[in-house]
Tab-separated table of N, CA and C in Angstrom:
chain	number	residue	atom	x	y	z
A	1481	MET	N	24.596	-12.167	-96.609
A	1481	MET	CA	23.301	-12.292	-95.981
A	1481	MET	C	22.249	-11.845	-96.993
A	1482	ARG	N	21.137	-12.528	-96.973
A	1482	ARG	CA	20.038	-12.215	-97.881
A	1482	ARG	C	18.773	-11.954	-97.063
A	1483	ILE	N	18.126	-10.840	-97.346
A	1483	ILE	CA	16.890	-10.481	-96.669
A	1483	ILE	C	15.811	-10.320	-97.726
A	1484	ASP	N	14.711	-11.047	-97.561
A	1484	ASP	CA	13.587	-10.971	-98.485
A	1484	ASP	C	12.385	-10.376	-97.762
A	1485	ILE	N	11.720	-9.448	-98.430
A	1485	ILE	CA	10.483	-8.860	-97.925
A	1485	ILE	C	9.381	-9.293	-98.890
A	1486	VAL	N	8.388	-9.988	-98.378
A	1486	VAL	CA	7.315	-10.521	-99.212
A	1486	VAL	C	6.029	-9.767	-98.901
A	1487	CYS	N	5.406	-9.237	-99.955
A	1487	CYS	CA	4.162	-8.480	-99.806
A	1487	CYS	C	3.208	-8.812	-100.940
A	1488	LYS	N	1.986	-8.373	-100.774
A	1488	LYS	CA	1.016	-8.451	-101.858
A	1488	LYS	C	1.054	-7.140	-102.630
A	1489	PRO	N	0.730	-7.174	-103.914
A	1489	PRO	CA	0.763	-5.934	-104.695
A	1489	PRO	C	-0.220	-4.876	-104.202
A	1490	ASP	N	-1.290	-5.281	-103.533
A	1490	ASP	CA	-2.284	-4.316	-103.080
A	1490	ASP	C	-1.972	-3.720	-101.704
A	1491	LYS	N	-0.819	-4.042	-101.098
A	1491	LYS	CA	-0.430	-3.493	-99.796
A	1491	LYS	C	0.968	-2.868	-99.868
A	1492	PRO	N	1.166	-1.850	-100.700
A	1492	PRO	CA	2.520	-1.297	-100.853
A	1492	PRO	C	3.030	-0.532	-99.631
A	1493	GLU	N	2.138	0.042	-98.823
A	1493	GLU	CA	2.595	0.821	-97.670
A	1493	GLU	C	3.276	-0.063	-96.629
A	1494	ALA	N	2.803	-1.287	-96.455
A	1494	ALA	CA	3.436	-2.211	-95.513
A	1494	ALA	C	4.834	-2.597	-95.994
A	1495	CYS	N	4.977	-2.765	-97.302
A	1495	CYS	CA	6.290	-3.097	-97.864
A	1495	CYS	C	7.275	-1.957	-97.665
A	1496	ARG	N	6.823	-0.757	-97.903
A	1496	ARG	CA	7.714	0.403	-97.749
A	1496	ARG	C	8.168	0.545	-96.297
A	1497	GLY	N	7.250	0.350	-95.366
A	1497	GLY	CA	7.604	0.455	-93.951
A	1497	GLY	C	8.597	-0.613	-93.528
A	1498	THR	N	8.390	-1.830	-93.993
A	1498	THR	CA	9.308	-2.919	-93.660
A	1498	THR	C	10.670	-2.676	-94.276
A	1499	ALA	N	10.710	-2.261	-95.538
A	1499	ALA	CA	11.986	-2.002	-96.209
A	1499	ALA	C	12.752	-0.869	-95.523
A	1500	LYS	N	12.036	0.162	-95.099
A	1500	LYS	CA	12.682	1.285	-94.411
A	1500	LYS	C	13.283	0.830	-93.090
A	1501	ASN	N	12.543	0.019	-92.332
A	1501	ASN	CA	13.048	-0.468	-91.048
A	1501	ASN	C	14.231	-1.414	-91.224
A	1502	VAL	N	14.197	-2.241	-92.265
A	1502	VAL	CA	15.327	-3.141	-92.545
A	1502	VAL	C	16.573	-2.319	-92.859
A	1503	GLN	N	16.432	-1.289	-93.679
A	1503	GLN	CA	17.576	-0.453	-94.032
A	1503	GLN	C	18.138	0.260	-92.805
A	1504	GLU	N	17.265	0.748	-91.929
A	1504	GLU	CA	17.723	1.399	-90.698
A	1504	GLU	C	18.484	0.417	-89.810
A	1505	ALA	N	17.998	-0.822	-89.713
A	1505	ALA	CA	18.669	-1.829	-88.890
A	1505	ALA	C	20.045	-2.165	-89.461
A	1506	LEU	N	20.129	-2.297	-90.782
A	1506	LEU	CA	21.421	-2.584	-91.407
A	1506	LEU	C	22.402	-1.435	-91.193
A	1507	ASN	N	21.925	-0.205	-91.319
A	1507	ASN	CA	22.785	0.955	-91.083
A	1507	ASN	C	23.235	1.030	-89.632
A	1508	LYS	N	22.344	0.681	-88.719
A	1508	LYS	CA	22.656	0.717	-87.284
A	1508	LYS	C	23.778	-0.261	-86.939
A	1509	LEU	N	23.755	-1.440	-87.575
A	1509	LEU	CA	24.772	-2.447	-87.311
A	1509	LEU	C	26.004	-2.294	-88.200
A	1510	GLY	N	25.873	-1.554	-89.282
A	1510	GLY	CA	26.984	-1.432	-90.220
A	1510	GLY	C	27.209	-2.701	-91.013
A	1511	VAL	N	26.137	-3.419	-91.306
A	1511	VAL	CA	26.205	-4.698	-92.021
A	1511	VAL	C	25.663	-4.506	-93.426
A	1512	GLU	N	26.277	-5.187	-94.386
A	1512	GLU	CA	25.773	-5.155	-95.754
A	1512	GLU	C	24.969	-6.426	-96.014
A	1513	ALA	N	23.907	-6.286	-96.790
A	1513	ALA	CA	23.059	-7.435	-97.103
A	1513	ALA	C	22.355	-7.206	-98.427
A	1514	GLU	N	21.973	-8.294	-99.062
A	1514	GLU	CA	21.129	-8.222	-100.250
A	1514	GLU	C	19.688	-8.144	-99.771
A	1515	VAL	N	18.993	-7.086	-100.131
A	1515	VAL	CA	17.601	-6.926	-99.736
A	1515	VAL	C	16.748	-7.012	-100.992
A	1516	HIS	N	15.827	-7.972	-101.000
A	1516	HIS	CA	14.939	-8.179	-102.147
A	1516	HIS	C	13.500	-8.025	-101.695
A	1517	GLN	N	12.707	-7.424	-102.556
A	1517	GLN	CA	11.288	-7.245	-102.267
A	1517	GLN	C	10.479	-7.998	-103.317
A	1518	PHE	N	9.575	-8.852	-102.847
A	1518	PHE	CA	8.751	-9.661	-103.736
A	1518	PHE	C	7.289	-9.265	-103.567
A	1519	ASN	N	6.613	-9.044	-104.683
A	1519	ASN	CA	5.199	-8.678	-104.666
A	1519	ASN	C	4.371	-9.703	-105.417
A	1520	ASP	N	4.711	-10.953	-105.294
A	1520	ASP	CA	3.968	-11.980	-106.029
A	1520	ASP	C	3.545	-13.114	-105.097
A	1521	SER	N	2.522	-13.799	-105.505
A	1521	SER	CA	1.985	-14.880	-104.674
A	1521	SER	C	2.830	-16.142	-104.739
A	1522	ARG	N	3.662	-16.291	-105.753
A	1522	ARG	CA	4.491	-17.503	-105.882
A	1522	ARG	C	5.467	-17.624	-104.713
A	1523	LYS	N	6.104	-16.521	-104.342
A	1523	LYS	CA	7.041	-16.528	-103.208
A	1523	LYS	C	6.299	-16.825	-101.905
A	1524	MET	N	5.072	-16.328	-101.789
A	1524	MET	CA	4.275	-16.615	-100.600
A	1524	MET	C	3.958	-18.105	-100.509
A	1525	ILE	N	3.593	-18.697	-101.617
A	1525	ILE	CA	3.254	-20.127	-101.641
A	1525	ILE	C	4.485	-20.974	-101.350
A	1526	ASP	N	5.610	-20.620	-101.962
A	1526	ASP	CA	6.839	-21.389	-101.770
A	1526	ASP	C	7.300	-21.409	-100.320
A	1527	ASN	N	7.072	-20.316	-99.600
A	1527	ASN	CA	7.525	-20.216	-98.214
A	1527	ASN	C	6.408	-20.400	-97.195
A	1528	ARG	N	5.224	-20.782	-97.663
A	1528	ARG	CA	4.060	-21.008	-96.798
A	1528	ARG	C	3.750	-19.797	-95.927
A	1529	ILE	N	3.702	-18.650	-96.582
A	1529	ILE	CA	3.377	-17.395	-95.903
A	1529	ILE	C	1.909	-17.103	-96.162
A	1530	TYR	N	1.166	-16.874	-95.090
A	1530	TYR	CA	-0.272	-16.660	-95.221
A	1530	TYR	C	-0.684	-15.212	-94.968
A	1531	VAL	N	0.161	-14.454	-94.274
A	1531	VAL	CA	-0.132	-13.052	-94.004
A	1531	VAL	C	1.092	-12.225	-94.385
A	1532	VAL	N	0.832	-10.998	-94.822
A	1532	VAL	CA	1.925	-10.128	-95.242
A	1532	VAL	C	1.891	-8.831	-94.454
A	1533	PRO	N	2.951	-8.088	-94.339
A	1533	PRO	CA	4.262	-8.341	-94.919
A	1533	PRO	C	5.006	-9.421	-94.146
A	1534	ALA	N	5.920	-10.062	-94.824
A	1534	ALA	CA	6.728	-11.111	-94.207
A	1534	ALA	C	8.201	-10.788	-94.408
A	1535	LEU	N	8.996	-11.114	-93.418
A	1535	LEU	CA	10.434	-10.868	-93.458
A	1535	LEU	C	11.164	-12.192	-93.350
A	1536	LEU	N	11.974	-12.495	-94.362
A	1536	LEU	CA	12.787	-13.704	-94.366
A	1536	LEU	C	14.251	-13.297	-94.319
A	1537	ILE	N	14.991	-13.896	-93.417
A	1537	ILE	CA	16.428	-13.649	-93.327
A	1537	ILE	C	17.125	-14.971	-93.597
A	1538	ASP	N	17.921	-14.997	-94.668
A	1538	ASP	CA	18.585	-16.223	-95.122
A	1538	ASP	C	17.586	-17.363	-95.260
A	1539	ASP	N	16.472	-17.082	-95.911
A	1539	ASP	CA	15.412	-18.048	-96.216
A	1539	ASP	C	14.718	-18.619	-94.984
A	1540	GLN	N	14.811	-17.959	-93.844
A	1540	GLN	CA	14.069	-18.351	-92.652
A	1540	GLN	C	13.042	-17.267	-92.351
A	1541	LEU	N	11.802	-17.667	-92.214
A	1541	LEU	CA	10.737	-16.715	-91.904
A	1541	LEU	C	10.917	-16.213	-90.474
A	1542	ARG	N	11.036	-14.903	-90.340
A	1542	ARG	CA	11.245	-14.318	-89.020
A	1542	ARG	C	10.002	-13.606	-88.497
A	1543	ILE	N	9.301	-12.869	-89.372
A	1543	ILE	CA	8.096	-12.140	-88.941
A	1543	ILE	C	7.114	-12.143	-90.082
A	1544	ALA	N	5.838	-12.303	-89.774
A	1544	ALA	CA	4.787	-12.222	-90.792
A	1544	ALA	C	3.563	-11.564	-90.175
A	1545	GLY	N	2.886	-10.760	-90.984
A	1545	GLY	CA	1.627	-10.166	-90.552
A	1545	GLY	C	1.704	-8.771	-89.989
A	1546	ARG	N	2.913	-8.244	-89.807
A	1546	ARG	CA	3.043	-6.880	-89.290
A	1546	ARG	C	4.401	-6.317	-89.689
A	1547	VAL	N	4.509	-5.012	-89.606
A	1547	VAL	CA	5.781	-4.349	-89.918
A	1547	VAL	C	6.672	-4.448	-88.676
A	1548	PRO	N	7.835	-5.087	-88.799
A	1548	PRO	CA	8.702	-5.248	-87.624
A	1548	PRO	C	9.387	-3.937	-87.246
A	1549	GLU	N	9.632	-3.779	-85.968
A	1549	GLU	CA	10.360	-2.612	-85.473
A	1549	GLU	C	11.850	-2.770	-85.787
A	1550	VAL	N	12.562	-1.665	-85.784
A	1550	VAL	CA	13.995	-1.675	-86.099
A	1550	VAL	C	14.756	-2.533	-85.092
A	1551	ASP	N	14.428	-2.406	-83.807
A	1551	ASP	CA	15.131	-3.179	-82.776
A	1551	ASP	C	14.905	-4.676	-82.931
A	1552	GLU	N	13.714	-5.079	-83.367
A	1552	GLU	CA	13.452	-6.498	-83.623
A	1552	GLU	C	14.340	-7.020	-84.740
A	1553	ILE	N	14.451	-6.242	-85.799
A	1553	ILE	CA	15.273	-6.658	-86.932
A	1553	ILE	C	16.741	-6.743	-86.518
A	1554	VAL	N	17.185	-5.782	-85.719
A	1554	VAL	CA	18.563	-5.815	-85.218
A	1554	VAL	C	18.795	-7.097	-84.427
A	1555	ASN	N	17.855	-7.482	-83.577
A	1555	ASN	CA	17.989	-8.722	-82.805
A	1555	ASN	C	18.052	-9.942	-83.709
A	1556	PHE	N	17.244	-9.967	-84.758
A	1556	PHE	CA	17.279	-11.089	-85.703
A	1556	PHE	C	18.633	-11.186	-86.396
A	1557	LEU	N	19.194	-10.043	-86.757
A	1557	LEU	CA	20.472	-10.041	-87.460
A	1557	LEU	C	21.628	-10.419	-86.539
A	1558	VAL	N	21.572	-9.952	-85.298
A	1558	VAL	CA	22.661	-10.217	-84.355
A	1558	VAL	C	22.706	-11.687	-83.948
A	1559	GLU	N	21.565	-12.357	-83.877
A	1559	GLU	CA	21.565	-13.745	-83.418
A	1559	GLU	C	21.958	-14.740	-84.505
A	1560	ARG	N	22.186	-14.258	-85.720
A	1560	ARG	CA	22.600	-15.153	-86.803
A	1560	ARG	C	24.006	-15.679	-86.547
A	1561	PRO	N	24.256	-16.959	-86.762
A	1561	PRO	CA	25.579	-17.535	-86.500
A	1561	PRO	C	26.699	-16.874	-87.311
A	1562	ARG	N	26.427	-16.535	-88.577
A	1562	ARG	CA	27.470	-15.918	-89.396
A	1562	ARG	C	27.872	-14.555	-88.855
A	1563	TYR	N	26.898	-13.801	-88.371
A	1563	TYR	CA	27.199	-12.482	-87.802
A	1563	TYR	C	28.048	-12.644	-86.549
A	1564	LEU	N	27.697	-13.591	-85.697
A	1564	LEU	CA	28.454	-13.809	-84.471
A	1564	LEU	C	29.895	-14.228	-84.790
A	1565	LYS	N	30.087	-15.033	-85.840
A	1565	LYS	CA	31.421	-15.452	-86.242
A	1565	LYS	C	32.230	-14.263	-86.754
A	1566	GLN	N	31.612	-13.386	-87.531
A	1566	GLN	CA	32.302	-12.201	-88.056
A	1566	GLN	C	32.752	-11.293	-86.902
A	1567	VAL	N	31.893	-11.113	-85.930
A	1567	VAL	CA	32.228	-10.257	-84.792
A	1567	VAL	C	33.370	-10.886	-83.991
A	1568	ALA	N	33.355	-12.205	-83.814
A	1568	ALA	CA	34.409	-12.895	-83.077
A	1568	ALA	C	35.742	-12.793	-83.803
A	1569	ASP	N	35.727	-12.876	-85.130
A	1569	ASP	CA	36.965	-12.775	-85.902
A	1569	ASP	C	37.577	-11.388	-85.797
A	1570	VAL	N	36.739	-10.360	-85.696
A	1570	VAL	CA	37.242	-8.989	-85.612
A	1570	VAL	C	37.800	-8.713	-84.219
A	1571	ALA	N	37.171	-9.243	-83.195
A	1571	ALA	CA	37.558	-8.955	-81.807
A	1571	ALA	C	38.833	-9.627	-81.390
């Protein structure tokens, strides 16, 4: 799983808050993921993001314009098809 956090260089506090909440959600679920933080406008243009911070999970825009809560991120991760398949294989 790949999680991208997109921010502007002049808004570092929003990036830190989003990254902290993403890490808490991953720890809560016990899931490993690649977490990348981008502070450039090229990634914003490529993904048609107009407000920051933005959270992309597996290249799908999930939230933009605010710092997501931990429970929201957990819901985004749980509804992913790959996660549901992994849980089914274990059960």
